[in-house]
Coordinates of C-alpha atoms and ligand atoms in Angstrom, one line a residue:
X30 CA 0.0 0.0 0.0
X31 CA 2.8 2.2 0.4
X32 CA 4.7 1.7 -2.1
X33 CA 1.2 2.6 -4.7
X34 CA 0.5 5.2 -2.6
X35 CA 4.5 7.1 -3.4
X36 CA 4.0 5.8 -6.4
X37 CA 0.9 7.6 -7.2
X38 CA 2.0 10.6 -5.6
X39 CA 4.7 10.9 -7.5
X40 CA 2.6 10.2 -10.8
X41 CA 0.5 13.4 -9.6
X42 CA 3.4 15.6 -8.7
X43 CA 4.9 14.7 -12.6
X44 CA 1.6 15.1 -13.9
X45 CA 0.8 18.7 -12.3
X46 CA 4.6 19.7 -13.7
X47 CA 4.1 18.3 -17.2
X48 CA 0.6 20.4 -17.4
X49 CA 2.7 23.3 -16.3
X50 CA 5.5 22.7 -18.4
X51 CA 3.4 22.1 -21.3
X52 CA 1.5 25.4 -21.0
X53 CA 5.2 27.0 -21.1
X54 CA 6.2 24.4 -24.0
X55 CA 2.9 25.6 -26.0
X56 CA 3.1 29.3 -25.3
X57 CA 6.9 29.8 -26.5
X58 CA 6.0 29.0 -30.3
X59 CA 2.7 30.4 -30.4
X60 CA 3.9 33.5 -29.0
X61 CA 6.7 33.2 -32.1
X62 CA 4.6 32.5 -34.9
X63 CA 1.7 35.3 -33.9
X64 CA 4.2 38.0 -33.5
X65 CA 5.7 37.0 -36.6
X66 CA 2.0 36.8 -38.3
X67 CA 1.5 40.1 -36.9
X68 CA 5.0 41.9 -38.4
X69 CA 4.2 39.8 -42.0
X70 CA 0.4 41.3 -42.1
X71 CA 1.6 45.2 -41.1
X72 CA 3.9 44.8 -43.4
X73 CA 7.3 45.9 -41.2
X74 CA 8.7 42.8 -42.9
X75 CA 10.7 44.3 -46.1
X76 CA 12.7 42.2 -48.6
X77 CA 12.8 38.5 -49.8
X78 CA 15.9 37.4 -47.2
X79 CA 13.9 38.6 -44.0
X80 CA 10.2 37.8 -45.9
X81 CA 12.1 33.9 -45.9
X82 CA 13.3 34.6 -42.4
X83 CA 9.9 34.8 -40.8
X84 CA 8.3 31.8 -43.0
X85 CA 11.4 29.4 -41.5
X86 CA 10.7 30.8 -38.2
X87 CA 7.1 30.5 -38.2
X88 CA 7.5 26.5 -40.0
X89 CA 10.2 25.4 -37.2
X90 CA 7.7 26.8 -34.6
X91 CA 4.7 25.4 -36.0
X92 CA 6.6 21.9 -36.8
X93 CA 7.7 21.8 -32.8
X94 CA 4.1 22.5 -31.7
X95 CA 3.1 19.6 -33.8
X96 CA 5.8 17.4 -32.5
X97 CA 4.6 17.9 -29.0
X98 CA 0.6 17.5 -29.7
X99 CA 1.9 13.7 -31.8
X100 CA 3.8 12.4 -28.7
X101 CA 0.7 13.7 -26.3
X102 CA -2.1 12.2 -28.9
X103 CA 0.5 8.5 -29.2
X104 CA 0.7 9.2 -25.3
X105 CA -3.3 9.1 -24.3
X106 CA -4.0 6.4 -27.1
X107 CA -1.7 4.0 -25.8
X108 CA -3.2 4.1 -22.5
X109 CA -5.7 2.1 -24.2
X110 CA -4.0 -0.9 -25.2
X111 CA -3.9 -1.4 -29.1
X112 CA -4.7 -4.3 -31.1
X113 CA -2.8 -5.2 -33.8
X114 CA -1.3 -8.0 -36.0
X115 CA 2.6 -8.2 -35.7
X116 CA 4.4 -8.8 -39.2
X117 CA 8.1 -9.9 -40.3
X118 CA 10.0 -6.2 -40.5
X119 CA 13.7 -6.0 -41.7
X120 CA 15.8 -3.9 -38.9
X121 CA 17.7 -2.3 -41.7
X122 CA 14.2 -0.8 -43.4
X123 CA 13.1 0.1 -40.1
X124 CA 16.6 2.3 -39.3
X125 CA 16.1 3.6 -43.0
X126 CA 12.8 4.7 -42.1
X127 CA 13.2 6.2 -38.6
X128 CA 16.4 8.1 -40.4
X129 CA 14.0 9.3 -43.4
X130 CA 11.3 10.3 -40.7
X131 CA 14.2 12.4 -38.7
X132 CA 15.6 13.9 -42.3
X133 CA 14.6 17.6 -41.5
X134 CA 15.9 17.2 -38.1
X135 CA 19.0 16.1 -39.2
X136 CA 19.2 18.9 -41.8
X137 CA 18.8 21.4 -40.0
X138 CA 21.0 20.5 -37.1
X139 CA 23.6 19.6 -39.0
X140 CA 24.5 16.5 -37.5
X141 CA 26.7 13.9 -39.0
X142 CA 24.4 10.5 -38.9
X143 CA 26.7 7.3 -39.4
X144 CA 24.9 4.1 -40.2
X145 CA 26.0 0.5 -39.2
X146 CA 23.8 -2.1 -40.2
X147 CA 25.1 -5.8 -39.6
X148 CA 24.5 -7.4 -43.3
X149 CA 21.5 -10.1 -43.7
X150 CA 20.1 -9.6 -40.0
X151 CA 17.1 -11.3 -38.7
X152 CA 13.6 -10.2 -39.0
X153 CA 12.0 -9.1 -35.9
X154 CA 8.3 -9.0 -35.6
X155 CA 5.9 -5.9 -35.0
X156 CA 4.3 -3.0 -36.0
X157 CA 6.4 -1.0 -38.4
X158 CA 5.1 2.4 -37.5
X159 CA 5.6 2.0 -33.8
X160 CA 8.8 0.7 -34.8
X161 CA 9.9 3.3 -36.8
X162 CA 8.4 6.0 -34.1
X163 CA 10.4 4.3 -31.4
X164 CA 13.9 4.6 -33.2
X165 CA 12.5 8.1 -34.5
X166 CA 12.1 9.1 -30.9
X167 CA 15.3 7.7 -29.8
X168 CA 17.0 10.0 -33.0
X169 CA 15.6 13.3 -32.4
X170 CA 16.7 12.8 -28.7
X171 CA 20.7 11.9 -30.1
X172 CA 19.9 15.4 -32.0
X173 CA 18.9 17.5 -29.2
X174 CA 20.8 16.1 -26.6
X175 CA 23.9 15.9 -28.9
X176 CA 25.6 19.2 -27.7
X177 CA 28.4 20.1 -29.9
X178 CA 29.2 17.3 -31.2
X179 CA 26.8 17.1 -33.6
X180 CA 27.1 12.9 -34.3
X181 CA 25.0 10.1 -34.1
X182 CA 25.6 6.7 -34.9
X183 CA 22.9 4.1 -35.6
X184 CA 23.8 0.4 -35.4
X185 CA 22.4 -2.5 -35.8
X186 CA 23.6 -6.3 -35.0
X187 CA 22.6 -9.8 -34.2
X188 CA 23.2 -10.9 -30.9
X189 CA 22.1 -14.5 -29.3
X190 CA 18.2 -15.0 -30.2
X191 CA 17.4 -10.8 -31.1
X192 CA 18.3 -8.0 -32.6
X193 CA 19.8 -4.8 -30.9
X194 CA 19.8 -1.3 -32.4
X195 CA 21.8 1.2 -30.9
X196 CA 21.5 5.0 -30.9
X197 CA 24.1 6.7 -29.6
X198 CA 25.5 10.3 -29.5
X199 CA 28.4 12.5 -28.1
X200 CA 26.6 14.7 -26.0
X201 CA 25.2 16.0 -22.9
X202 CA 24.6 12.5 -21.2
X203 CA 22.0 11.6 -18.4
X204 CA 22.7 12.3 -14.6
X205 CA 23.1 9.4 -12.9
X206 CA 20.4 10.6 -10.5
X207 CA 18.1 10.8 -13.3
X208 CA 18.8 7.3 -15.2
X209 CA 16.2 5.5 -13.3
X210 CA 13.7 7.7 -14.3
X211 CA 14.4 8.7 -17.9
X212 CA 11.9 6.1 -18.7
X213 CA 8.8 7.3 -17.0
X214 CA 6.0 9.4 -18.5
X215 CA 6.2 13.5 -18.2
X216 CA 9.9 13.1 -16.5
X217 CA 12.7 15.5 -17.6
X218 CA 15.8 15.3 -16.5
X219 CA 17.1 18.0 -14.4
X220 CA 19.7 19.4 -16.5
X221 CA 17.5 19.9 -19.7
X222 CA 14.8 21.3 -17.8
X223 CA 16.7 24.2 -16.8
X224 CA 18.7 24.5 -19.5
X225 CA 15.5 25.6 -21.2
X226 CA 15.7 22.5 -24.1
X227 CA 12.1 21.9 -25.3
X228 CA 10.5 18.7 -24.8
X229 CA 6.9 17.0 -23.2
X230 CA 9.3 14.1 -21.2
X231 CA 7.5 11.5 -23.2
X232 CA 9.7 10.4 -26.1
X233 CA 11.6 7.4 -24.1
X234 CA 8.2 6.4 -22.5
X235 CA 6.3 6.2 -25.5
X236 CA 9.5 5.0 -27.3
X237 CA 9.9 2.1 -24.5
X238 CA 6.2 1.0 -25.1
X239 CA 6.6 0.4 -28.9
X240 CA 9.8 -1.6 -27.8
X241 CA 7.5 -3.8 -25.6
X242 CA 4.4 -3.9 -27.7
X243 CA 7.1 -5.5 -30.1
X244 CA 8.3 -8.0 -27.4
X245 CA 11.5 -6.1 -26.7
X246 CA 13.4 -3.7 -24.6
X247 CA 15.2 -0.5 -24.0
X248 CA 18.4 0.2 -22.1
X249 CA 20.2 2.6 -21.4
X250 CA 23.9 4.0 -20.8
X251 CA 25.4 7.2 -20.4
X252 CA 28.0 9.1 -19.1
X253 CA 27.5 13.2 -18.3
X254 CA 29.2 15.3 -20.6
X255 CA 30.7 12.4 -22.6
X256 CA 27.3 11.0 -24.1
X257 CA 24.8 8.2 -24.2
X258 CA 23.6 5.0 -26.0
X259 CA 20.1 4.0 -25.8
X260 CA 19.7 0.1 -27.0
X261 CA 16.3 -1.3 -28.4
X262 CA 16.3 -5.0 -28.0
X263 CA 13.9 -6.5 -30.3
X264 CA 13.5 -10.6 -30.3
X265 CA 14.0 -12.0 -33.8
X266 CA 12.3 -14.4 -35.6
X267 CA 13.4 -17.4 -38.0
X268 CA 11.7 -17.2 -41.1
X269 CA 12.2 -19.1 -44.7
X270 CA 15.1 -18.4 -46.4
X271 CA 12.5 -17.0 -49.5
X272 CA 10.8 -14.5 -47.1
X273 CA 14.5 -13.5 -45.9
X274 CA 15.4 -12.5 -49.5
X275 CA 12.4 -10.9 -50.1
X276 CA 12.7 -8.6 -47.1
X277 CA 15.9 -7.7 -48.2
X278 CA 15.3 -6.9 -51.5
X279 CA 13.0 -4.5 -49.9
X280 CA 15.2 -3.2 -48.6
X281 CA 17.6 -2.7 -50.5
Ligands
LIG18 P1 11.9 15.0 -23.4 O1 13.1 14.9 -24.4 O2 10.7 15.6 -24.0 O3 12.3 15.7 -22.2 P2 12.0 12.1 -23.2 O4 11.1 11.2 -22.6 O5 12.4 11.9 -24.7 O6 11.4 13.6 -23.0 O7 13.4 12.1 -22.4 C1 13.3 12.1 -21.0 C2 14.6 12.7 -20.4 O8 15.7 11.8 -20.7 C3 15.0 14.1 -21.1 O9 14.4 15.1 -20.5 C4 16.5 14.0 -20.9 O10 16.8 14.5 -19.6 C5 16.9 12.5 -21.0 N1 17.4 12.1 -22.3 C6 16.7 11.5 -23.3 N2 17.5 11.2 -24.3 C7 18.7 11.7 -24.0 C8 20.0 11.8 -24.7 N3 20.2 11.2 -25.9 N4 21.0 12.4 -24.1 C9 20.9 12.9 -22.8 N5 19.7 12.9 -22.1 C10 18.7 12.3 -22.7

C-alpha cells in the first residue's frame, strides 16, 4: 500500500509539472509564430531574405508544436492498449525509415548521422510504424541532446536469439540521478529542464512502449558530458530463407 500510494504521488506531482511545463512548452511557439504573423500582415517585414526569415521561423515553430501534440495524442491512445497484428520487419528498413522520418531534423542540425547495419540480419516481428516511431524518438533525442558534437551513430547487429539497435551520440549525457527515471512518462531530466531544451518528457516512454508492444526492450547507458547510447532490443524471428530475401530486396 505504500509503495502505490509514493507511487501515485509521484505520478501526480509529474503530472501537475508536465501540465505546467506544457503550457510553457505551448506558449513559447505560439507567441513566435503570432508576433511574426503580426510583423508579416503590417507589413514591417521588407525584402525576400527577411520575408524567408519569418516563414522558416514560423515552420520550425509550427513543426515543434506539432511534435509535442503527436507524442501527447500517441501518449493518451496507448493508454488504451492497441490491437494489432505483428508482421516480419527487416531492422535495416526500419533504421532507414526512422532516419528518413528524422531527415529535417538532421538537416537542420547539422548533424553527421553514421549508419551501421550488420548485413542479412534477422527479421523481428511488430508493428512498423511504432517501430519506426520508437527509433525516430530515440533519433531526435541523439539530436537535441547531442551538444556540440553534432554525431550520431545508428547500429544495428545480431546478438544470441534478437536483434539490438543502438543510438548513440556524443553529447550532454543523463545524470546518474536521473537514469532511473528517464523512462517514466512526463519526466525530464534536471539538467534539460533548466537548461531551457524543449521537450513534453514522453519520447523514451512512449519510445519504451513500442519496444514492448514488439516483445523487446530498451536500455540505457550514459555518461555526463561524454554521451549516451540508448539500446532497443527486439527478439527476432526465423523465417524461410525466400521471405528473408524478399525482405531484403525490400530493402535494398
Ligand atoms: P523530453 O526529451 O521531451 O524531455 P524524453 O522522454 O524523450 O522527453 O526524455 C526524458 C529525459 O531523458 C530528457 O528530459 C533528458 O533528460 C533525458 N534524455 C533522453 N535522451 C537523451 C540523450 N540522448 N542524451 C541525454 N539525455 C537524454
Amino acid at each position: 500500500i505504500v509503495v502505490s500510494t509514493q507511487r501515485a504521488q509521484r505520478l501526480a506531482r509529474l503530472q501537475m509539472e508536465f501540465v505546467a511545463g506544457i503550457s510553457h512548452e505551448l506558449r513559447t511557439p505560439l507567441t513566435v509564430i503570432s508576433s511574426a504573423a503580426q510583423n508579416l500582415t503590417d507589413g514591417v517585414v521588407e525584402g525576400k531574405p527577411q520575408v524567408k526569415l519569418y516563414g522558416t521561423l514560423i515552420r520550425n515553430e509550427s513543426r515543434r508544436l506539432t511534435g509535442m501534440m503527436e507524442q501527447i495524442l500517441q501518449f493518451a491512445s496507448g493508454q488504451n492498449k492497441r490491437a494489432y497484428e505483428p508482421v516480419p520487419l527487416a531492422p535495416a528498413e526500419l533504421v532507414d525509415n526512422a532516419l528518413a522520418l528524422a531527415a529535417s531534423l538532421i538537416q537542420e542540425s547539422g548533424v553527421t548521422v553514421e549508419r551501421e547495419i550488420e548485413p542479412d540480419l534477422p527479421v523481428v516481428m511488430g508493428e512498423s510504424g511504432a517501430l519506426i516511431q520508437c527509433l525516430h524518438n530515440l533519433i531526435a533525442n541523439a539530436i537535441k541532446y547531442g551538444g556540440e558534437a553534432k554525431w550520431l551513430r545508428i547500429r544495428a547487429w545480431a546478438e544470441s536469439d534478437s536483434v539490438r539497435i543502438a543510438v548513440e551520440d556524443h553529447g550532454i549525457g543523463v545524470a546518474s540521478s536521473d537514469l532511473p527515471h528517464i523512462f517514466d512518462a512526463f519526466y525530464r531530466g534536471s539538467a534539460v529542464a533548466s537548461a531551457q531544451i524543449h521537450g513534453t518528457g514522453l519520447g523514451l516512454s512512449l519510445a519504451r512502449n513500442f519496444a514492448q508492444e514488439a516483445g523487446g526492450s530498451i536500455s540505457v547507458e550514459s555518461v555526463p558530458g561524454q554521451g549516451s547510447s540508448f539500446v532497443v532490443r527486439l527478439p527476432a524471428i526465423r523465417v524461410s530463407a525466400a521471405e528473408h530475401v524478399r525482405l531484403s530486396e525490400r530493402t535494398a
